[in-house]
Structures are given as C-alpha cells and as structure tokens.
C-alpha cells in the first residue's frame, strides 16, 4: 500500500543504533528469472526501530488505522504533502467505532507510560509533588490535554512529530559520529601522554602505519553512478555486465516490490563499495566509520535522485537519473579518510566540555563518598550503642543475681520491670545526646 509506504518512510526506515556496525545483506538472484521477476506480495518486511521514544506507539497506531477500509482508501490516494500537512487527519472522524475505541486505548496506555517515565525521572532526583500535566507538555506527539480519547489532533501531532524528528535524525547521526571521532583522538592523545618518549614514538609510528594501510584500498565508485550499479549487477546479482538494464536493476533491488527504493534498499546497494574500504577483521578499519560512509552515500543518492524529497525513489525518478551526465561520467568519490572530520579548535572545545563533565562527575563522586562515610559513621555509632546496651543489661542481670532476684521469667525472657527499663532508657538517651 503506497500510503503506508510513504508514511513509514518517516517512521521506520532508519538505523536505530548510531554506532553499531550493520551490514546490508546482498540479494541473491536466479539468472534464469531476471526478465520475469515475480512480485513478492506475501512478504512482510518488519521495519526496524526508529529510535524514537514513542516508536512502539507510532507502530501500533498505524497498524490499527490500516484495519479501517475508509481510512486506508483515502490514504492510498494521498501524496506526501497531504500526509505531512495533517490534512488527512480529519478523516479520522469517519473511521469505525471499533477502530476509534482501539486508538483511545492505545493513547491511554501511552499517556500512562509517559507518566511512569516522568515519575521515574522525578524519583531519581527526589522530587515531590509531580505536576504530570505540566510535564506532559514536553511530549509533542500527542494531545496531553485530552488523555483519554484519540482525536484527529493526536494523529496530526503524531505525524508531524515523527516527520520532524526523523528529518533531523541524519543530522544527529553525523553530529554523534563527529563526537565519536573526536573522543577517539582525545583518548589517543591522553594515552600518549602516559608513555615514555621512546614508547610514544613507537605508538605514533604504528598509528601512521595503520592509517596508511587503511587508505590503501581500491577505487570507490561514485554512489549511484553507472559504474557503481553495474558492479552490483555483476558481483552481487551475478549477472552479465553487458546486459545491464536500469529498469531491471530497479525491480531486482525493490526487495518488497512496492514500487519504490527506500532508504534501506538504497543502503544495501553500497555494501560492495564499502567492502573495498572496510573489513571487520582489520585492526585499522573502524566499522562505525563504515556506517557513517554508508549514510553519506545514501544521502548523496537521495539528494541527486529523490526529486520530490519524500525519502523514496520511484522508478520514474530512477530512470531520469540514469539519463544524466553525472550517471555516466561522475566525479570521483572522496571517502572519509580523505576528509578532515574536525578541526583542532573543535577538538579543544570538545575536550573542554569533557573536562567540565568530568569535574561534575568528580563532585558528585565526592558527595557520594561523603554520604557513604557519614552513613558508616552513623552505623558505627549505632553498633557502639548496641554494644553498650548489652553491657548494661548484663550488668543489671549480674546485680539481680547478687540480690537473689530471678533473672528471667518462665519462658526464658527477661521480666518486664518498668522502673528498671525507664532508668536504662534514660541512661542511654542521655549518653546519645552527649
């Protein structure tokens, strides 16, 4: 369904963990069936976690909406701008009562979940008197003023929030990657400071050697160029490069046969290029950098081919791109090792931030240590009082024996003597206050 495909591009087709090395799976093709590719109607590809804190709620709402025939028909005819603008949210008023009831329940569950998160966070800071309504305002994917029913406003807010968040997702990934690289360099330099002059020179020499080894790789084809696609056609698909046909290529790599190349399907095309540069077995190759390179390649192709910016490549857009000069005669592609990822000024600024964070952590650690020592002091004081109490009781028992008074009752317990224990309590209290 086209509407679901369009909507889910904003919701489900991004990598969750920024620094996990993920390899796209090559597509196996039967050469005898290239000209007649059967549609994969029954195949259901589970979307990955978007990384959004309301990811599960988003999936559940879409799944419920899919069950309503009227809403599904309206969205089949919709374009991306109508979905993003919230125009179609008004159609929610016409869905069946059963669907509305299920959406209401989903919203109540989500509000309950958010309140639990707020409470957990408040408890960790030992806050009291939580104003849930005020704190719910920070969540912009639902209408917190009406926590019980799912209205058209909720659908509008959910779509806009997911669209906005995921449009900034790639930018966030780039920023996190840059921090990762600066942290690597910071730790390397800090480690060098701990070494002797001789050891430091050895480490520097090893570092430069590994750097050169990493840079010594085959030429990387320009992502989305004819050379790059033909290499996939030949080496991944196992087909004759002389028979390369863009339309057939598109159909082969439209894995779910929905008529689009989505972001995951595009990223899978770059695996062969990335394998020229990165190998998990090599010490000099960083798999986090490989995923950053994959992201850069996908962004580049999307910017060149996705003319309506809906994060999907149609067959028409793909075929138009193959007619351009850039497809046949592309510029050379600069890999990450050919670029400056950060400046010295940026590294120094980042190190200053790290230093401030470390100071804050040290202060908290010192405070916790003081609290621990205070608790230990109180514990030792209570243990001392306990010992003193037992000694006083023993002395009293000895005194009673000397006076010929039975030390205990028939059950073996000490007899309750109000006057004696009042004196004992007064004695201990006075000692504690001193």
Short mmCIF file of C-alpha atoms in Angstrom, two decimals:
data_model
loop_
_atom_site.label_atom_id
_atom_site.label_comp_id
_atom_site.label_asym_id
_atom_site.label_seq_id
_atom_site.Cartn_x
_atom_site.Cartn_y
_atom_site.Cartn_z
CA UNK A 1 0.00 0.00 0.00
CA UNK A 2 1.51 3.23 -1.18
CA UNK A 3 0.22 5.41 1.68
CA UNK A 4 1.69 3.10 4.27
CA UNK A 5 4.99 3.02 2.41
CA UNK A 6 5.13 6.81 2.28
CA UNK A 7 4.20 7.29 5.92
CA UNK A 8 6.53 4.61 7.19
CA UNK A 9 9.50 6.23 5.48
CA UNK A 10 9.25 8.91 8.13
CA UNK A 11 8.76 6.37 10.85
CA UNK A 12 10.52 3.08 10.33
CA UNK A 13 13.34 3.10 7.77
CA UNK A 14 16.28 4.47 9.72
CA UNK A 15 19.08 2.69 11.63
CA UNK A 16 18.47 2.67 15.39
CA UNK A 17 21.93 2.48 16.96
CA UNK A 18 24.27 5.12 15.74
CA UNK A 19 27.48 3.26 16.37
CA UNK A 20 26.53 -0.36 15.69
CA UNK A 21 28.18 -1.86 12.62
CA UNK A 22 25.37 -3.19 10.45
CA UNK A 23 25.99 -4.93 7.13
CA UNK A 24 23.28 -4.96 4.45
CA UNK A 25 22.52 -8.44 3.14
CA UNK A 26 23.34 -8.98 -0.55
CA UNK A 27 20.49 -10.04 -2.80
CA UNK A 28 20.72 -13.47 -4.42
CA UNK A 29 19.28 -13.60 -7.92
CA UNK A 30 18.38 -16.52 -10.13
CA UNK A 31 19.83 -15.58 -13.52
CA UNK A 32 17.18 -17.57 -15.37
CA UNK A 33 14.36 -15.41 -13.98
CA UNK A 34 15.73 -11.91 -14.44
CA UNK A 35 13.31 -10.98 -17.22
CA UNK A 36 10.23 -12.15 -15.29
CA UNK A 37 10.53 -11.07 -11.70
CA UNK A 38 7.60 -12.36 -9.63
CA UNK A 39 6.05 -9.86 -7.22
CA UNK A 40 6.62 -10.56 -3.54
CA UNK A 41 3.08 -9.85 -2.36
CA UNK A 42 3.13 -12.02 0.74
CA UNK A 43 6.50 -10.85 2.00
CA UNK A 44 6.26 -8.69 5.07
CA UNK A 45 9.42 -6.82 5.96
CA UNK A 46 9.48 -5.81 9.59
CA UNK A 47 10.61 -2.18 9.94
CA UNK A 48 13.48 -1.55 12.35
CA UNK A 49 13.15 0.51 15.47
CA UNK A 50 13.27 4.20 14.54
CA UNK A 51 14.96 5.14 17.79
CA UNK A 52 12.07 7.49 18.65
CA UNK A 53 10.94 7.29 22.27
CA UNK A 54 7.36 6.81 21.01
CA UNK A 55 8.30 4.23 18.37
CA UNK A 56 6.02 1.43 19.65
CA UNK A 57 3.04 3.79 19.97
CA UNK A 58 3.60 5.01 16.41
CA UNK A 59 3.68 1.47 15.01
CA UNK A 60 0.56 0.44 16.89
CA UNK A 61 -1.45 3.47 15.71
CA UNK A 62 -0.53 2.81 12.06
CA UNK A 63 -1.40 -0.88 12.40
CA UNK A 64 -4.84 -0.03 13.81
CA UNK A 65 -5.53 2.59 11.13
CA UNK A 66 -4.71 0.05 8.44
CA UNK A 67 -7.66 -2.06 9.55
CA UNK A 68 -10.17 0.67 8.61
CA UNK A 69 -11.15 0.40 4.94
CA UNK A 70 -12.33 4.02 4.56
CA UNK A 71 -9.14 5.48 6.02
CA UNK A 72 -6.97 3.10 4.02
CA UNK A 73 -8.67 4.09 0.75
CA UNK A 74 -8.23 7.79 1.47
CA UNK A 75 -4.55 7.38 2.21
CA UNK A 76 -3.95 5.27 -0.88
CA UNK A 77 -4.77 8.35 -2.96
CA UNK A 78 -2.83 10.78 -0.80
CA UNK A 79 0.55 12.29 -1.59
CA UNK A 80 3.29 13.01 0.89
CA UNK A 81 2.40 16.69 1.33
CA UNK A 82 -1.19 15.86 2.29
CA UNK A 83 0.05 13.42 4.91
CA UNK A 84 2.69 15.79 6.30
CA UNK A 85 0.33 18.78 6.39
CA UNK A 86 -2.18 16.95 8.57
CA UNK A 87 -4.99 17.35 6.04
CA UNK A 88 -5.80 13.65 6.16
CA UNK A 89 -6.02 13.64 9.95
CA UNK A 90 -9.57 14.98 9.60
CA UNK A 91 -10.56 11.66 8.02
CA UNK A 92 -10.17 10.09 11.45
CA UNK A 93 -13.67 11.33 12.31
CA UNK A 94 -15.09 8.85 9.78
CA UNK A 95 -13.36 5.66 10.93
CA UNK A 96 -15.34 2.86 12.57
CA UNK A 97 -16.24 2.87 16.26
CA UNK A 98 -14.12 -0.22 16.86
CA UNK A 99 -11.02 1.48 15.42
CA UNK A 100 -11.63 4.62 17.49
CA UNK A 101 -12.00 2.52 20.64
CA UNK A 102 -8.70 0.76 19.99
CA UNK A 103 -6.97 4.09 19.31
CA UNK A 104 -8.39 5.51 22.55
CA UNK A 105 -6.94 2.57 24.47
CA UNK A 106 -3.54 2.99 22.78
CA UNK A 107 -3.45 6.66 23.75
CA UNK A 108 -4.37 5.93 27.38
CA UNK A 109 -1.58 3.36 27.52
CA UNK A 110 0.90 5.84 26.03
CA UNK A 111 -0.09 8.59 28.48
CA UNK A 112 0.30 6.09 31.31
CA UNK A 113 3.73 5.11 30.03
CA UNK A 114 4.85 8.74 29.81
CA UNK A 115 3.63 9.40 33.35
CA UNK A 116 5.65 6.44 34.59
CA UNK A 117 8.73 7.85 32.83
CA UNK A 118 8.12 11.24 34.43
CA UNK A 119 7.72 9.65 37.87
CA UNK A 120 10.85 7.55 37.47
CA UNK A 121 12.86 10.60 36.45
CA UNK A 122 11.42 12.66 39.32
CA UNK A 123 12.12 9.88 41.83
CA UNK A 124 15.74 9.75 40.68
CA UNK A 125 16.03 13.44 41.53
CA UNK A 126 13.99 13.01 44.72
CA UNK A 127 11.36 15.48 43.53
CA UNK A 128 7.99 15.65 45.28
CA UNK A 129 4.61 16.98 44.17
CA UNK A 130 4.80 15.96 40.50
CA UNK A 131 2.66 18.04 38.11
CA UNK A 132 2.06 15.43 35.39
CA UNK A 133 0.01 17.76 33.19
CA UNK A 134 2.75 20.37 33.13
CA UNK A 135 5.46 17.80 32.40
CA UNK A 136 3.43 16.09 29.67
CA UNK A 137 3.69 19.30 27.62
CA UNK A 138 7.24 18.32 26.67
CA UNK A 139 5.87 15.39 24.61
CA UNK A 140 4.62 16.75 21.30
CA UNK A 141 3.40 13.51 19.69
CA UNK A 142 0.00 13.56 21.43
CA UNK A 143 -2.54 15.98 22.88
CA UNK A 144 -1.90 15.81 26.62
CA UNK A 145 -4.95 17.98 27.42
CA UNK A 146 -7.19 15.05 26.48
CA UNK A 147 -5.52 11.91 27.88
CA UNK A 148 -8.49 9.58 27.33
CA UNK A 149 -9.51 9.74 23.65
CA UNK A 150 -7.60 9.69 20.38
CA UNK A 151 -8.73 12.62 18.20
CA UNK A 152 -7.72 13.97 14.79
CA UNK A 153 -5.39 16.36 16.64
CA UNK A 154 -3.50 13.38 18.02
CA UNK A 155 -2.95 11.87 14.57
CA UNK A 156 -1.86 15.25 13.21
CA UNK A 157 0.60 15.74 16.09
CA UNK A 158 1.94 12.18 15.77
CA UNK A 159 2.66 12.51 12.03
CA UNK A 160 4.24 15.95 12.38
CA UNK A 161 6.37 14.90 15.35
CA UNK A 162 7.63 11.76 13.62
CA UNK A 163 8.30 13.66 10.38
CA UNK A 164 10.21 16.42 12.16
CA UNK A 165 12.18 14.07 14.39
CA UNK A 166 13.24 11.75 11.58
CA UNK A 167 14.12 14.61 9.23
CA UNK A 168 16.70 15.63 11.85
CA UNK A 169 17.80 12.07 12.51
CA UNK A 170 20.59 12.00 9.91
CA UNK A 171 21.94 15.32 11.16
CA UNK A 172 22.01 13.94 14.69
CA UNK A 173 23.86 10.85 13.49
CA UNK A 174 26.51 12.99 11.81
CA UNK A 175 26.97 15.04 14.98
CA UNK A 176 27.29 11.92 17.12
CA UNK A 177 29.80 10.45 14.69
CA UNK A 178 31.89 13.61 14.85
CA UNK A 179 31.90 13.40 18.66
CA UNK A 180 32.91 9.77 18.39
CA UNK A 181 35.90 10.64 16.22
CA UNK A 182 36.96 13.48 18.49
CA UNK A 183 36.72 11.21 21.53
CA UNK A 184 38.91 8.65 19.77
CA UNK A 185 41.56 11.26 19.08
CA UNK A 186 41.28 12.70 22.59
CA UNK A 187 41.81 9.28 24.18
CA UNK A 188 44.71 8.54 21.84
CA UNK A 189 46.48 11.76 22.81
CA UNK A 190 45.81 11.23 26.50
CA UNK A 191 47.28 7.73 26.24
CA UNK A 192 50.41 9.08 24.54
CA UNK A 193 50.97 11.42 27.48
CA UNK A 194 51.36 8.42 29.79
CA UNK A 195 54.17 6.90 27.73
CA UNK A 196 57.90 7.45 27.71
CA UNK A 197 59.46 9.26 24.77
CA UNK A 198 60.56 6.02 23.15
CA UNK A 199 57.19 4.29 23.57
CA UNK A 200 55.40 7.39 22.35
CA UNK A 201 57.38 7.39 19.10
CA UNK A 202 56.59 3.70 18.61
CA UNK A 203 52.87 4.34 19.06
CA UNK A 204 52.91 7.33 16.71
CA UNK A 205 54.70 5.26 14.08
CA UNK A 206 52.18 2.42 14.46
CA UNK A 207 49.29 4.88 14.19
CA UNK A 208 50.62 6.35 10.93
CA UNK A 209 51.27 2.89 9.54
CA UNK A 210 47.69 1.77 10.25
CA UNK A 211 46.36 4.98 8.76
CA UNK A 212 48.26 4.40 5.51
CA UNK A 213 47.17 0.79 5.43
CA UNK A 214 43.53 1.81 5.72
CA UNK A 215 43.88 4.40 2.98
CA UNK A 216 45.41 1.84 0.63
CA UNK A 217 42.19 0.47 -0.87
CA UNK A 218 40.72 0.04 -4.38
CA UNK A 219 38.95 2.95 -6.02
CA UNK A 220 35.46 3.54 -4.68
CA UNK A 221 32.87 4.17 -7.38
CA UNK A 222 30.68 7.22 -7.13
CA UNK A 223 27.46 6.15 -5.34
CA UNK A 224 24.54 5.87 -7.77
CA UNK A 225 26.73 6.05 -10.88
CA UNK A 226 26.52 3.55 -13.72
CA UNK A 227 29.87 2.03 -12.76
CA UNK A 228 28.71 1.52 -9.19
CA UNK A 229 25.37 -0.04 -10.14
CA UNK A 230 26.96 -2.24 -12.81
CA UNK A 231 29.38 -3.58 -10.21
CA UNK A 232 26.41 -4.57 -8.01
CA UNK A 233 24.72 -6.09 -11.07
CA UNK A 234 27.79 -8.20 -11.83
CA UNK A 235 29.26 -9.09 -8.42
CA UNK A 236 26.21 -9.16 -6.14
CA UNK A 237 23.46 -10.15 -8.56
CA UNK A 238 25.77 -12.40 -10.60
CA UNK A 239 24.66 -11.03 -13.98
CA UNK A 240 26.50 -10.21 -17.21
CA UNK A 241 27.62 -6.53 -17.11
CA UNK A 242 26.94 -6.29 -20.86
CA UNK A 243 23.26 -6.96 -20.14
CA UNK A 244 22.93 -4.16 -17.58
CA UNK A 245 19.45 -2.66 -17.69
CA UNK A 246 18.45 0.12 -15.22
CA UNK A 247 14.77 -0.84 -15.14
CA UNK A 248 15.53 -4.49 -14.38
CA UNK A 249 18.09 -3.37 -11.80
CA UNK A 250 15.42 -1.26 -10.06
CA UNK A 251 13.00 -4.20 -9.97
CA UNK A 252 15.65 -6.55 -8.63
CA UNK A 253 16.50 -4.28 -5.72
CA UNK A 254 12.95 -3.21 -4.89
CA UNK A 255 13.01 -6.04 -2.36
CA UNK A 256 9.40 -5.74 -1.14
CA UNK A 257 8.05 -4.96 -4.65
CA UNK A 258 6.24 -1.82 -3.52
CA UNK A 259 7.42 0.27 -6.49
CA UNK A 260 9.97 2.29 -4.51
CA UNK A 261 13.58 2.08 -3.45
CA UNK A 262 13.51 3.10 0.19
CA UNK A 263 16.47 4.12 2.32
CA UNK A 264 17.28 0.59 3.44
CA UNK A 265 17.14 -0.78 -0.09
CA UNK A 266 19.44 2.01 -1.27
CA UNK A 267 21.95 1.46 1.53
CA UNK A 268 22.13 -2.22 0.62
CA UNK A 269 23.47 -1.20 -2.80
CA UNK A 270 26.62 0.29 -1.26
CA UNK A 271 27.83 -2.85 0.53
CA UNK A 272 30.28 -3.82 -2.25
CA UNK A 273 31.82 -0.33 -2.28
CA UNK A 274 32.16 -0.29 1.50
CA UNK A 275 33.84 -3.70 1.49
CA UNK A 276 36.65 -2.17 -0.59
CA UNK A 277 37.49 0.12 2.31
CA UNK A 278 36.39 -1.68 5.47
CA UNK A 279 36.94 -5.16 6.84
CA UNK A 280 35.91 -6.06 10.39
CA UNK A 281 38.95 -8.35 10.65
CA UNK A 282 41.39 -5.48 10.09
CA UNK A 283 42.56 -3.52 13.12
CA UNK A 284 42.90 -0.36 11.05
CA UNK A 285 39.27 -0.42 9.83
CA UNK A 286 36.58 1.11 12.06
CA UNK A 287 33.08 -0.28 11.46
CA UNK A 288 31.49 2.83 12.95
CA UNK A 289 33.17 4.82 10.19
CA UNK A 290 31.83 2.33 7.65
CA UNK A 291 28.25 3.07 8.71
CA UNK A 292 28.91 6.80 8.51
CA UNK A 293 30.21 6.25 4.97
CA UNK A 294 27.07 4.28 4.12
CA UNK A 295 24.92 7.12 5.45
CA UNK A 296 26.85 9.67 3.35
CA UNK A 297 26.38 7.56 0.23
CA UNK A 298 22.67 7.17 0.79
CA UNK A 299 22.20 10.89 1.47
CA UNK A 300 24.11 11.75 -1.71
CA UNK A 301 22.00 9.47 -3.91
CA UNK A 302 18.77 10.69 -2.31
CA UNK A 303 19.76 14.32 -2.92
CA UNK A 304 20.53 13.54 -6.57
CA UNK A 305 17.62 11.23 -7.41
CA UNK A 306 14.73 11.88 -5.00
CA UNK A 307 13.32 14.94 -6.74
CA UNK A 308 10.15 15.31 -4.62
CA UNK A 309 12.07 14.76 -1.35
CA UNK A 310 9.73 12.09 0.04
CA UNK A 311 12.69 9.85 1.00
CA UNK A 312 11.63 7.31 -1.61
CA UNK A 313 12.95 6.71 -5.13
CA UNK A 314 10.33 5.84 -7.73
CA UNK A 315 11.11 4.00 -10.97
CA UNK A 316 10.49 7.24 -12.87
CA UNK A 317 12.96 9.18 -10.71
CA UNK A 318 15.49 6.38 -11.02
CA UNK A 319 15.23 6.22 -14.82
CA UNK A 320 15.54 10.02 -15.13
CA UNK A 321 18.72 9.90 -13.05
CA UNK A 322 20.27 7.32 -15.40
CA UNK A 323 19.91 9.79 -18.29
CA UNK A 324 22.08 12.46 -16.68
CA UNK A 325 25.71 13.09 -17.47
CA UNK A 326 26.61 12.54 -13.80
CA UNK A 327 25.37 8.95 -14.07
CA UNK A 328 27.76 8.15 -16.93
CA UNK A 329 30.68 10.48 -16.04
CA UNK A 330 30.60 11.09 -12.30
CA UNK A 331 33.16 12.94 -10.21
CA UNK A 332 35.47 10.86 -8.02
CA UNK A 333 34.07 9.95 -4.61
CA UNK A 334 36.00 11.14 -1.56
CA UNK A 335 35.87 8.65 1.29
CA UNK A 336 36.07 9.62 4.96
CA UNK A 337 39.81 9.02 5.10
CA UNK A 338 40.24 11.78 2.51
CA UNK A 339 38.38 14.36 4.58
CA UNK A 340 39.08 16.40 7.67
CA UNK A 341 36.43 15.33 10.14
CA UNK A 342 37.12 18.09 12.69
CA UNK A 343 39.49 20.99 13.31
CA UNK A 344 41.90 21.45 16.21
CA UNK A 345 39.67 24.23 17.54
CA UNK A 346 36.67 21.91 17.54
CA UNK A 347 38.68 19.23 19.33
CA UNK A 348 39.81 21.68 22.01
CA UNK A 349 36.24 22.87 22.53
CA UNK A 350 35.09 19.27 22.85
CA UNK A 351 37.88 18.50 25.33
CA UNK A 352 36.80 21.49 27.41
CA UNK A 353 33.26 20.09 27.51
CA UNK A 354 34.64 16.69 28.56
CA UNK A 355 36.71 18.36 31.31
CA UNK A 356 33.63 20.14 32.66
CA UNK A 357 31.65 16.91 32.64
CA UNK A 358 34.46 15.08 34.41
CA UNK A 359 34.59 17.80 37.07
CA UNK A 360 30.85 17.49 37.63
CA UNK A 361 31.15 13.74 37.92
CA UNK A 362 34.04 14.12 40.36
CA UNK A 363 31.98 16.48 42.52
CA UNK A 364 29.10 14.02 42.58
CA UNK A 365 31.51 11.18 43.37
CA UNK A 366 32.98 13.21 46.27
CA UNK A 367 29.49 13.97 47.59
CA UNK A 368 28.55 10.30 47.41
CA UNK A 369 31.76 9.37 49.22
CA UNK A 370 30.96 11.86 51.99
CA UNK A 371 27.46 10.44 52.28
CA UNK A 372 28.91 6.94 52.45
CA UNK A 373 31.34 7.98 55.19
CA UNK A 374 28.53 9.67 57.14
CA UNK A 375 26.35 6.57 56.88
CA UNK A 376 29.29 4.44 58.03
CA UNK A 377 29.84 6.78 60.99
CA UNK A 378 26.17 6.52 61.98
CA UNK A 379 26.31 2.76 61.58
CA UNK A 380 29.40 2.53 63.81
CA UNK A 381 27.71 4.78 66.39
CA UNK A 382 24.61 2.59 66.45
CA UNK A 383 26.75 -0.53 66.79
CA UNK A 384 28.58 1.07 69.71
CA UNK A 385 25.27 1.98 71.38
CA UNK A 386 24.01 -1.55 70.82
CA UNK A 387 27.12 -2.99 72.47
CA UNK A 388 26.79 -0.53 75.34
CA UNK A 389 23.15 -1.53 75.78
CA UNK A 390 24.03 -5.23 76.02
CA UNK A 391 26.77 -4.47 78.54
CA UNK A 392 24.33 -2.53 80.73
CA UNK A 393 21.78 -5.36 80.54
CA UNK A 394 24.45 -7.88 81.55
CA UNK A 395 25.49 -5.69 84.46
CA UNK A 396 21.88 -5.47 85.65
CA UNK A 397 21.49 -9.23 85.36
CA UNK A 398 24.60 -9.72 87.45
CA UNK A 399 23.29 -7.27 90.05
CA UNK A 400 19.95 -9.07 90.25
CA UNK A 401 21.69 -12.39 90.74
CA UNK A 402 23.71 -10.91 93.58
CA UNK A 403 20.48 -9.64 95.16
CA UNK A 404 18.84 -13.06 94.73
CA UNK A 405 16.28 -11.85 92.15
CA UNK A 406 15.47 -14.37 89.35
CA UNK A 407 16.97 -13.07 86.09
CA UNK A 408 14.16 -14.17 83.78
CA UNK A 409 10.58 -15.42 83.51
CA UNK A 410 9.37 -18.99 82.93
CA UNK A 411 9.73 -18.58 79.17
CA UNK A 412 13.36 -17.57 79.47
CA UNK A 413 12.63 -13.87 78.65
CA UNK A 414 13.59 -11.04 80.92
CA UNK A 415 10.76 -9.95 83.18
CA UNK A 416 9.40 -6.53 82.31
CA UNK A 417 10.34 -4.10 85.06
CA UNK A 418 9.07 -0.60 84.11
CA UNK A 419 11.22 1.29 86.58
CA UNK A 420 14.38 -0.57 85.67
CA UNK A 421 13.90 -0.09 81.91
CA UNK A 422 12.89 3.54 82.33
CA UNK A 423 16.21 4.12 84.06
CA UNK A 424 18.02 2.21 81.32
CA UNK A 425 16.29 4.21 78.57
CA UNK A 426 17.11 7.50 80.33
CA UNK A 427 20.73 6.45 80.69
CA UNK A 428 21.10 5.55 77.01
CA UNK A 429 19.28 8.64 75.77
CA UNK A 430 21.43 10.91 77.91
CA UNK A 431 24.54 9.17 76.57
CA UNK A 432 23.39 9.58 72.95
CA UNK A 433 22.69 13.30 73.38
CA UNK A 434 26.15 13.83 74.85
#
